[in-house]
GROMACS .gro file of C-alpha atoms in nm:
model
  379
    1MET     CA    1  12.104  15.356  13.796
    2LEU     CA    2  12.291  14.989  13.787
    3THR     CA    3  12.358  14.819  14.142
    4ARG     CA    4  12.639  14.588  14.170
    5LEU     CA    5  12.593  14.300  14.357
    6PRO     CA    6  12.864  14.196  14.653
    7LEU     CA    7  13.082  13.956  14.495
    8ALA     CA    8  13.062  13.747  14.772
    9PRO     CA    9  12.719  13.737  14.897
   10LEU     CA   10  12.698  13.656  14.466
   11ALA     CA   11  12.969  13.382  14.492
   12LEU     CA   12  12.841  13.135  14.860
   13ALA     CA   13  12.470  13.167  14.648
   14VAL     CA   14  12.656  13.016  14.328
   15LEU     CA   15  12.853  12.803  14.490
   16THR     CA   16  12.473  12.688  14.804
   17LEU     CA   17  12.373  12.644  14.422
   18LEU     CA   18  12.628  12.415  14.254
   19SER     CA   19  12.656  12.237  14.590
   20GLY     CA   20  12.322  12.123  14.639
   21CYS     CA   21  12.265  12.043  14.228
   22LYS     CA   22  12.601  11.781  14.314
   23LYS     CA   23  12.395  11.586  14.666
   24LEU     CA   24  12.074  11.502  14.397
   25GLN     CA   25  12.342  11.366  14.126
   26GLY     CA   26  12.455  11.136  14.438
   27ALA     CA   27  12.151  11.023  14.589
   28PRO     CA   28  11.886  10.928  14.564
   29LEU     CA   29  11.563  11.103  14.485
   30THR     CA   30  11.348  10.990  14.718
   31LYS     CA   31  11.091  11.076  14.994
   32LYS     CA   32  11.143  11.013  15.381
   33GLY     CA   33  11.042  10.671  15.412
   34GLU     CA   34  11.018  10.596  15.059
   35PRO     CA   35  11.229  10.254  14.936
   36VAL     CA   36  11.555  10.307  14.766
   37LYS     CA   37  11.530  10.164  14.470
   38LEU     CA   38  11.851   9.991  14.399
   39GLY     CA   39  11.985   9.873  13.924
   40CYS     CA   40  12.276   9.856  13.753
   41ASP     CA   41  12.312  10.186  13.631
   42ALA     CA   42  12.507  10.326  13.885
   43PRO     CA   43  12.704  10.198  14.186
   44ILE     CA   44  12.518  10.145  14.515
   45PRO     CA   45  12.608  10.237  14.850
   46ALA     CA   46  12.885  10.042  15.003
   47ALA     CA   47  12.637  10.037  15.299
   48LEU     CA   48  12.302   9.981  15.367
   49SER     CA   49  12.023  10.004  15.663
   50HIS     CA   50  11.735  10.080  15.781
   51GLU     CA   51  11.568  10.359  15.833
   52GLU     CA   52  11.267  10.461  16.158
   53GLY     CA   53  10.979  10.502  16.048
   54ARG     CA   54  11.034  10.260  15.693
   55ALA     CA   55  10.846   9.931  15.590
   56VAL     CA   56  11.086   9.883  15.317
   57ASP     CA   57  11.427  10.076  15.235
   58TYR     CA   58  11.506   9.918  14.921
   59VAL     CA   59  11.451   9.803  14.576
   60VAL     CA   60  11.631   9.580  14.414
   61THR     CA   61  11.600   9.647  14.024
   62CYS     CA   62  11.874   9.380  13.860
   63MET     CA   63  12.087   9.185  14.004
   64VAL     CA   64  12.348   9.356  14.088
   65PRO     CA   65  12.684   9.361  14.055
   66VAL     CA   66  12.913   9.346  14.366
   67HIS     CA   67  13.328   9.440  14.338
   68THR     CA   68  13.338   9.635  14.681
   69SER     CA   69  13.273   9.566  15.014
   70LEU     CA   70  12.882   9.575  15.054
   71THR     CA   71  12.791   9.589  15.373
   72ILE     CA   72  12.400   9.507  15.489
   73GLY     CA   73  12.311   9.664  15.857
   74SER     CA   74  12.043   9.459  16.030
   75GLY     CA   75  11.693   9.531  16.099
   76THR     CA   76  11.726   9.646  15.686
   77ALA     CA   77  11.417   9.557  15.465
   78LEU     CA   78  11.479   9.497  15.140
   79VAL     CA   79  11.281   9.353  14.806
   80PHE     CA   80  11.365   9.203  14.476
   81GLN     CA   81  11.177   9.280  14.112
   82ALA     CA   82  11.105   8.980  13.901
   83ASN     CA   83  11.511   8.860  13.871
   84ALA     CA   84  11.674   9.013  14.094
   85GLY     CA   85  11.993   9.003  14.355
   86PHE     CA   86  12.353   9.034  14.419
   87VAL     CA   87  12.615   8.864  14.288
   88VAL     CA   88  12.936   8.929  14.490
   89GLU     CA   89  13.187   8.877  14.159
   90GLN     CA   90  13.589   8.973  14.180
   91GLY     CA   91  13.707   9.187  14.446
   92GLY     CA   92  13.367   9.144  14.589
   93SER     CA   93  13.233   9.109  14.920
   94LEU     CA   94  12.909   9.109  15.114
   95ALA     CA   95  12.802   9.109  15.453
   96ALA     CA   96  12.471   9.098  15.562
   97LYS     CA   97  12.486   9.065  15.902
   98GLY     CA   98  12.159   9.135  16.149
   99THR     CA   99  12.011   9.017  16.472
  100ALA     CA  100  11.761   8.807  16.688
  101ALA     CA  101  11.558   9.078  16.727
  102ALA     CA  102  11.573   9.272  16.402
  103PRO     CA  103  11.698   9.018  16.154
  104ILE     CA  104  11.817   9.170  15.778
  105THR     CA  105  11.478   9.031  15.553
  106MET     CA  106  11.451   8.996  15.241
  107THR     CA  107  11.145   8.880  15.000
  108GLY     CA  108  11.020   8.930  14.645
  109GLU     CA  109  10.861   9.205  14.534
  110GLY     CA  110  10.473   9.156  14.560
  111GLY     CA  111  10.577   8.707  14.630
  112ALA     CA  112  10.811   8.815  14.261
  113ARG     CA  113  11.069   8.523  14.221
  114TRP     CA  114  11.437   8.663  14.186
  115HIS     CA  115  11.785   8.513  14.167
  116GLY     CA  116  11.901   8.568  14.512
  117VAL     CA  117  12.187   8.617  14.689
  118HIS     CA  118  12.511   8.478  14.428
  119VAL     CA  119  12.867   8.423  14.597
  120PHE     CA  120  13.169   8.391  14.354
  121THR     CA  121  13.464   8.534  14.569
  122ALA     CA  122  13.617   8.457  14.858
  123ALA     CA  123  13.651   8.745  15.046
  124PRO     CA  124  13.678   8.639  15.380
  125GLN     CA  125  13.388   8.924  15.462
  126ASN     CA  126  13.147   8.688  15.315
  127GLU     CA  127  12.851   8.623  15.550
  128LEU     CA  128  12.447   8.580  15.580
  129THR     CA  129  12.385   8.594  15.990
  130PHE     CA  130  12.033   8.611  16.095
  131VAL     CA  131  11.868   8.712  15.751
  132ARG     CA  132  11.535   8.604  15.602
  133ILE     CA  133  11.527   8.519  15.313
  134LYS     CA  134  11.233   8.472  15.129
  135ASP     CA  135  11.065   8.409  14.750
  136ALA     CA  136  11.447   8.362  14.567
  137GLY     CA  137  11.618   8.096  14.417
  138THR     CA  138  11.481   8.176  14.014
  139ALA     CA  139  11.791   7.996  13.833
  140ARG     CA  140  12.001   8.272  13.575
  141VAL     CA  141  12.178   8.058  13.331
  142ASP     CA  142  12.354   7.793  13.502
  143TRP     CA  143  12.334   7.923  13.862
  144LYS     CA  144  12.049   7.784  14.149
  145GLY     CA  145  12.010   7.863  14.399
  146ALA     CA  146  11.867   8.145  14.726
  147ILE     CA  147  12.189   8.134  14.839
  148LEU     CA  148  12.516   8.046  14.614
  149ALA     CA  149  12.848   7.997  14.646
  150THR     CA  150  13.014   7.869  14.357
  151GLY     CA  151  13.373   7.908  14.194
  152GLU     CA  152  13.573   8.039  14.415
  153GLY     CA  153  13.271   8.210  14.605
  154ALA     CA  154  13.309   8.052  15.016
  155LEU     CA  155  13.096   8.214  15.255
  156THR     CA  156  12.949   8.140  15.686
  157VAL     CA  157  12.579   8.106  15.751
  158ARG     CA  158  12.425   8.114  16.071
  159ASP     CA  159  12.096   8.154  16.206
  160THR     CA  160  11.945   8.295  15.853
  161THR     CA  161  11.583   8.058  15.699
  162VAL     CA  162  11.550   8.077  15.364
  163GLU     CA  163  11.136   7.983  15.281
  164ALA     CA  164  10.931   7.892  14.935
  165ALA     CA  165  11.300   7.874  14.767
  166ASP     CA  166  11.244   7.781  14.361
  167THR     CA  167  11.511   7.525  14.365
  168HIS     CA  168  11.797   7.557  14.580
  169ALA     CA  169  11.799   7.652  14.887
  170LEU     CA  170  12.153   7.674  14.945
  171ALA     CA  171  12.373   7.566  14.697
  172VAL     CA  172  12.713   7.517  14.750
  173THR     CA  173  12.902   7.371  14.361
  174ASP     CA  174  13.179   7.352  14.151
  175GLY     CA  175  13.431   7.464  14.377
  176GLY     CA  176  13.257   7.660  14.573
  177LYS     CA  177  13.344   7.650  15.025
  178LEU     CA  178  13.043   7.741  15.287
  179ARG     CA  179  13.298   7.777  15.559
  180ALA     CA  180  13.041   7.726  15.829
  181VAL     CA  181  12.702   7.698  15.833
  182GLU     CA  182  12.454   7.677  16.162
  183ARG     CA  183  12.177   7.731  16.322
  184SER     CA  184  11.963   7.775  16.004
  185SER     CA  185  11.684   7.657  15.806
  186PHE     CA  186  11.639   7.585  15.443
  187ALA     CA  187  11.301   7.559  15.284
  188SER     CA  188  11.297   7.441  14.868
  189LYS     CA  189  10.907   7.375  14.672
  190GLY     CA  190  11.161   7.112  14.552
  191ASP     CA  191  11.288   6.796  14.581
  192THR     CA  192  11.634   6.968  14.718
  193PRO     CA  193  11.634   7.220  14.971
  194ALA     CA  194  12.058   7.213  14.939
  195LEU     CA  195  12.294   7.092  14.629
  196VAL     CA  196  12.604   7.022  14.865
  197SER     CA  197  12.961   6.922  14.752
  198PRO     CA  198  13.132   6.630  14.938
  199ASP     CA  199  13.312   6.825  15.162
  200ALA     CA  200  12.958   7.052  15.354
  201ILE     CA  201  12.841   6.708  15.404
  202GLY     CA  202  13.036   6.710  15.724
  203LYS     CA  203  12.933   7.137  15.831
  204LEU     CA  204  12.514   6.995  15.739
  205ALA     CA  205  12.386   6.927  16.172
  206LYS     CA  206  12.197   7.131  16.285
  207ASN     CA  207  12.028   7.308  16.057
  208SER     CA  208  11.688   7.196  15.915
  209PHE     CA  209  11.604   7.084  15.535
  210LYS     CA  210  11.304   7.096  15.398
  211GLY     CA  211  11.159   6.975  15.003
  212GLY     CA  212  10.854   6.868  14.885
  213ALA     CA  213  10.791   6.538  14.805
  214GLY     CA  214  11.103   6.292  14.818
  215ALA     CA  215  11.326   6.554  14.868
  216SER     CA  216  11.705   6.560  15.002
  217VAL     CA  217  12.036   6.696  14.985
  218ARG     CA  218  12.129   6.611  14.696
  219VAL     CA  219  12.557   6.557  14.659
  220GLU     CA  220  12.762   6.700  14.339
  221LEU     CA  221  13.051   6.471  14.187
  222THR     CA  222  13.407   6.742  14.258
  223ASN     CA  223  13.702   6.645  14.049
  224ASP     CA  224  13.869   6.695  14.379
  225PRO     CA  225  13.788   6.434  14.709
  226PRO     CA  226  13.830   6.628  14.996
  227ARG     CA  227  14.063   6.525  15.233
  228GLY     CA  228  13.941   6.535  15.670
  229ASP     CA  229  13.727   6.363  15.894
  230GLN     CA  230  13.358   6.401  15.893
  231THR     CA  231  13.028   6.315  15.967
  232TRP     CA  232  12.692   6.284  15.778
  233ALA     CA  233  12.426   6.368  16.034
  234LYS     CA  234  12.085   6.260  16.070
  235LEU     CA  235  11.937   6.510  15.853
  236ASP     CA  236  11.466   6.611  15.798
  237VAL     CA  237  11.558   6.480  15.429
  238PRO     CA  238  11.758   6.194  15.290
  239TYR     CA  239  12.154   6.228  15.162
  240ARG     CA  240  12.165   6.179  14.756
  241ILE     CA  241  12.441   6.109  14.528
  242ALA     CA  242  12.404   6.282  14.150
  243ALA     CA  243  12.466   6.019  13.908
  244GLY     CA  244  12.755   5.958  13.693
  245ARG     CA  245  13.026   5.817  13.907
  246ALA     CA  246  13.175   5.706  14.260
  247VAL     CA  247  13.172   6.039  14.467
  248GLN     CA  248  13.594   6.011  14.606
  249LEU     CA  249  13.623   6.099  15.018
  250VAL     CA  250  13.959   6.084  15.189
  251GLY     CA  251  13.911   6.110  15.576
  252LYS     CA  252  13.691   5.855  15.823
  253GLN     CA  253  13.319   5.883  15.766
  254THR     CA  254  13.131   5.875  15.996
  255PHE     CA  255  12.756   5.774  15.915
  256SER     CA  256  12.506   5.888  16.264
  257PRO     CA  257  12.239   5.657  16.354
  258GLY     CA  258  11.855   5.691  16.086
  259VAL     CA  259  12.107   5.829  15.817
  260THR     CA  260  11.970   5.788  15.518
  261VAL     CA  261  12.157   5.800  15.142
  262LEU     CA  262  12.016   5.737  14.810
  263PHE     CA  263  12.229   5.691  14.522
  264GLU     CA  264  12.091   5.798  14.171
  265ASP     CA  265  12.170   5.595  13.848
  266GLY     CA  266  12.499   5.480  13.851
  267ALA     CA  267  12.673   5.666  14.139
  268GLY     CA  268  12.836   5.563  14.429
  269LEU     CA  269  13.112   5.553  14.726
  270VAL     CA  270  13.507   5.548  14.765
  271VAL     CA  271  13.592   5.603  15.137
  272HIS     CA  272  14.032   5.637  15.159
  273GLY     CA  273  13.943   5.624  15.453
  274ALA     CA  274  13.681   5.439  15.711
  275LEU     CA  275  13.413   5.412  15.694
  276VAL     CA  276  13.205   5.416  16.010
  277ALA     CA  277  12.796   5.326  16.024
  278ARG     CA  278  12.640   5.239  16.294
  279GLY     CA  279  12.267   5.244  16.405
  280THR     CA  280  12.031   5.106  16.623
  281PRO     CA  281  11.750   4.885  16.640
  282THR     CA  282  11.509   5.201  16.575
  283GLU     CA  283  11.750   5.387  16.314
  284LYS     CA  284  11.972   5.181  16.082
  285ILE     CA  285  12.113   5.354  15.879
  286ARG     CA  286  12.076   5.309  15.466
  287PHE     CA  287  12.253   5.264  15.150
  288ARG     CA  288  11.999   5.262  14.921
  289PRO     CA  289  11.908   5.374  14.534
  290VAL     CA  290  11.670   5.611  14.410
  291THR     CA  291  11.482   5.426  14.248
  292SER     CA  292  11.409   5.098  14.331
  293GLY     CA  293  11.500   4.736  14.143
  294SER     CA  294  11.863   4.591  14.169
  295ALA     CA  295  12.141   4.656  14.077
  296ARG     CA  296  12.138   5.079  14.012
  297HIS     CA  297  12.377   5.159  14.166
  298ALA     CA  298  12.804   5.112  14.226
  299GLY     CA  299  12.760   5.025  14.619
  300LEU     CA  300  13.044   5.083  14.834
  301ALA     CA  301  13.332   5.086  14.743
  302LEU     CA  302  13.606   5.055  15.122
  303VAL     CA  303  13.980   5.133  15.058
  304GLU     CA  304  14.185   5.149  15.382
  305LYS     CA  305  14.105   4.959  15.761
  306GLY     CA  306  13.882   5.042  16.017
  307ASN     CA  307  13.547   5.026  15.820
  308VAL     CA  308  13.213   4.886  16.048
  309LEU     CA  309  12.869   4.904  15.920
  310GLU     CA  310  12.615   4.743  16.197
  311HIS     CA  311  12.263   4.788  16.178
  312CYS     CA  312  12.227   4.927  15.815
  313GLU     CA  313  12.038   4.787  15.510
  314ILE     CA  314  12.227   4.824  15.169
  315ALA     CA  315  12.063   4.718  14.916
  316GLY     CA  316  12.068   4.769  14.446
  317GLY     CA  317  12.423   4.821  14.407
  318GLY     CA  318  12.632   4.618  14.200
  319ALA     CA  319  12.546   4.786  13.842
  320ASP     CA  320  12.817   4.756  13.689
  321LYS     CA  321  12.749   4.353  13.695
  322SER     CA  322  13.180   4.257  13.659
  323ASP     CA  323  13.307   3.982  13.827
  324ASP     CA  324  13.354   4.172  14.161
  325ALA     CA  325  13.041   4.428  14.157
  326GLY     CA  326  12.857   4.419  14.435
  327ASN     CA  327  12.629   4.552  14.757
  328VAL     CA  328  12.988   4.675  14.976
  329VAL     CA  329  13.366   4.647  14.756
  330LEU     CA  330  13.652   4.589  14.996
  331SER     CA  331  13.994   4.711  14.838
  332GLY     CA  332  14.244   4.450  14.723
  333ASP     CA  333  14.542   4.654  14.700
  334SER     CA  334  14.885   4.703  14.930
  335GLY     CA  335  14.715   4.722  15.310
  336GLY     CA  336  14.404   4.647  15.256
  337ALA     CA  337  14.083   4.712  15.414
  338ASP     CA  338  13.884   4.533  15.658
  339LEU     CA  339  13.561   4.523  15.764
  340THR     CA  340  13.349   4.404  16.140
  341ILE     CA  341  12.976   4.352  16.010
  342ALA     CA  342  12.688   4.268  16.198
  343GLU     CA  343  12.258   4.313  16.146
  344CYS     CA  344  12.263   4.373  15.837
  345LEU     CA  345  12.069   4.330  15.496
  346LEU     CA  346  12.236   4.309  15.193
  347GLU     CA  347  11.984   4.234  14.888
  348GLY     CA  348  11.961   4.303  14.580
  349SER     CA  349  12.272   4.391  14.435
  350GLY     CA  350  12.389   4.323  13.960
  351GLY     CA  351  12.663   4.137  14.122
  352TYR     CA  352  12.767   4.063  14.518
  353GLY     CA  353  12.613   4.106  14.861
  354LEU     CA  354  13.005   4.166  14.958
  355VAL     CA  355  13.293   4.093  14.829
  356ALA     CA  356  13.619   4.065  14.978
  357HIS     CA  357  13.884   4.084  14.719
  358GLY     CA  358  14.100   3.824  15.038
  359GLN     CA  359  14.061   4.041  15.254
  360ALA     CA  360  13.901   4.044  15.584
  361VAL     CA  361  13.535   4.002  15.758
  362LYS     CA  362  13.501   3.962  16.058
  363GLN     CA  363  13.130   3.889  16.009
  364GLY     CA  364  12.848   3.897  16.358
  365ALA     CA  365  12.513   3.767  16.406
  366ASN     CA  366  12.221   3.872  16.175
  367VAL     CA  367  12.372   3.997  15.824
  368VAL     CA  368  12.142   3.828  15.564
  369PHE     CA  369  12.172   3.857  15.204
  370ARG     CA  370  11.893   3.857  14.920
  371SER     CA  371  11.838   3.840  14.618
  372ASN     CA  372  12.201   3.898  14.461
  373ALA     CA  373  12.271   3.803  14.163
  374LYS     CA  374  12.594   3.614  14.207
  375GLY     CA  375  12.573   3.535  14.561
  376THR     CA  376  12.616   3.666  14.895
  377THR     CA  377  13.007   3.685  14.924
  378LYS     CA  378  13.250   3.666  14.695
  379PRO     CA  379  13.603   3.600  14.886
   0.00000   0.00000   0.00000
C-alpha cells in the first residue's frame, strides 16, 4: 500500500531547498574566517566591511569595474593580486572611509604589484579617508597611479597613506580634479610621488611627498589654464614643470619661502596675475632647470601688475634665444606688468637676465646678473 505524503510539508521542503540554492548562488562560497574573493565575472557587493576574526576580508583578483555606489567600511582589509585594483567608471562611485583607530588597508597579495584605485567619475561620494595603500601604482595602459583621478574623475583624499608605489603615489591628470587632499603622505619608489595638473598645486600644503633620487611633484601641461589664486607651499620635494611649453596660470601665484621649481627643457610659467615670491636669506625661492646649464627653459613670463621677487635665484631661462628671451620677461601688452625685485640672482639665460618691455621695474639691493648670453637687462 502506497503512503501519500502530505502536500504542505512536501512543498515546504522543496521551497527550503530552492531557497538554499539561491543563497548559495548569491554569496561567495567561503568558510567563516576566510577572505571573500572579488573578481570580474560577477557584480561585487555594494558594501564591503570587516568581519571580526578575519585577517583579510577580501582578495581582489582583477581590475574590478565599479559602476554603482561602492562603500568600504572602517577596518576592512583588502589584498590585491597582481594587476588588480578598482576602476570607478560610468555611474560608479567609491567611498572608502576608515577611522584613525580602524583604517582601511589595501595591499598587494604577498607583495604583488597592483594597479591601484582609478577614478573616472565626478561623483561627490568619491573619497578615501584613513586608507593605507601599499604596493600599488603599476602601470595600466596609459594610466599610472596608486590613486588616480583622470578624465572626469574627481575625489577627496584625507588622512591617507600610500607606500612603495611603483609609479605615482598620487596622479591627477587629463582633466581630473582633486577636491581636497589633507594630512596624507605619498611615497613612490620612483622619482615622481605625485603627478598633478596646475589647479591642484594650491591643495598640496601640509601633505608629505617622498620618492627616490631626484624626486619631485611633477606639474603636467593642460589645455585649459586653472583660474584662481593659489599658494605654492614648500614641500618635501621640488615642483617640476613638464617639458614642451609654458604652463599658463590665471590668478595670483604666491610662492612660499624655500620653494624650488624645476623646469624640464622648454618648459616655463606664464602668470596672468601677480607672481609673489618672497623668500628669506635662509630660505631662498629657486627657479632652475632640471638639467644644469644655460638656456634650458623658457623662464617666467609676467603679464599683470603686482609682481614681487625677493631672495630668489632664477637660472637657465631664455631657451628660445630670441631677442626677447630671458629668465624673467614682463609683458608689453595693454595695461602691462610691473616688478619689484631685490636680493635675487639671475643667471645663465640664453637671452637677457630680465626683459622689461618698457614696463616699470623697481630694482632694490643686491640684484645680481651673471652669465646671461645677451646681457643683464633689456629695457
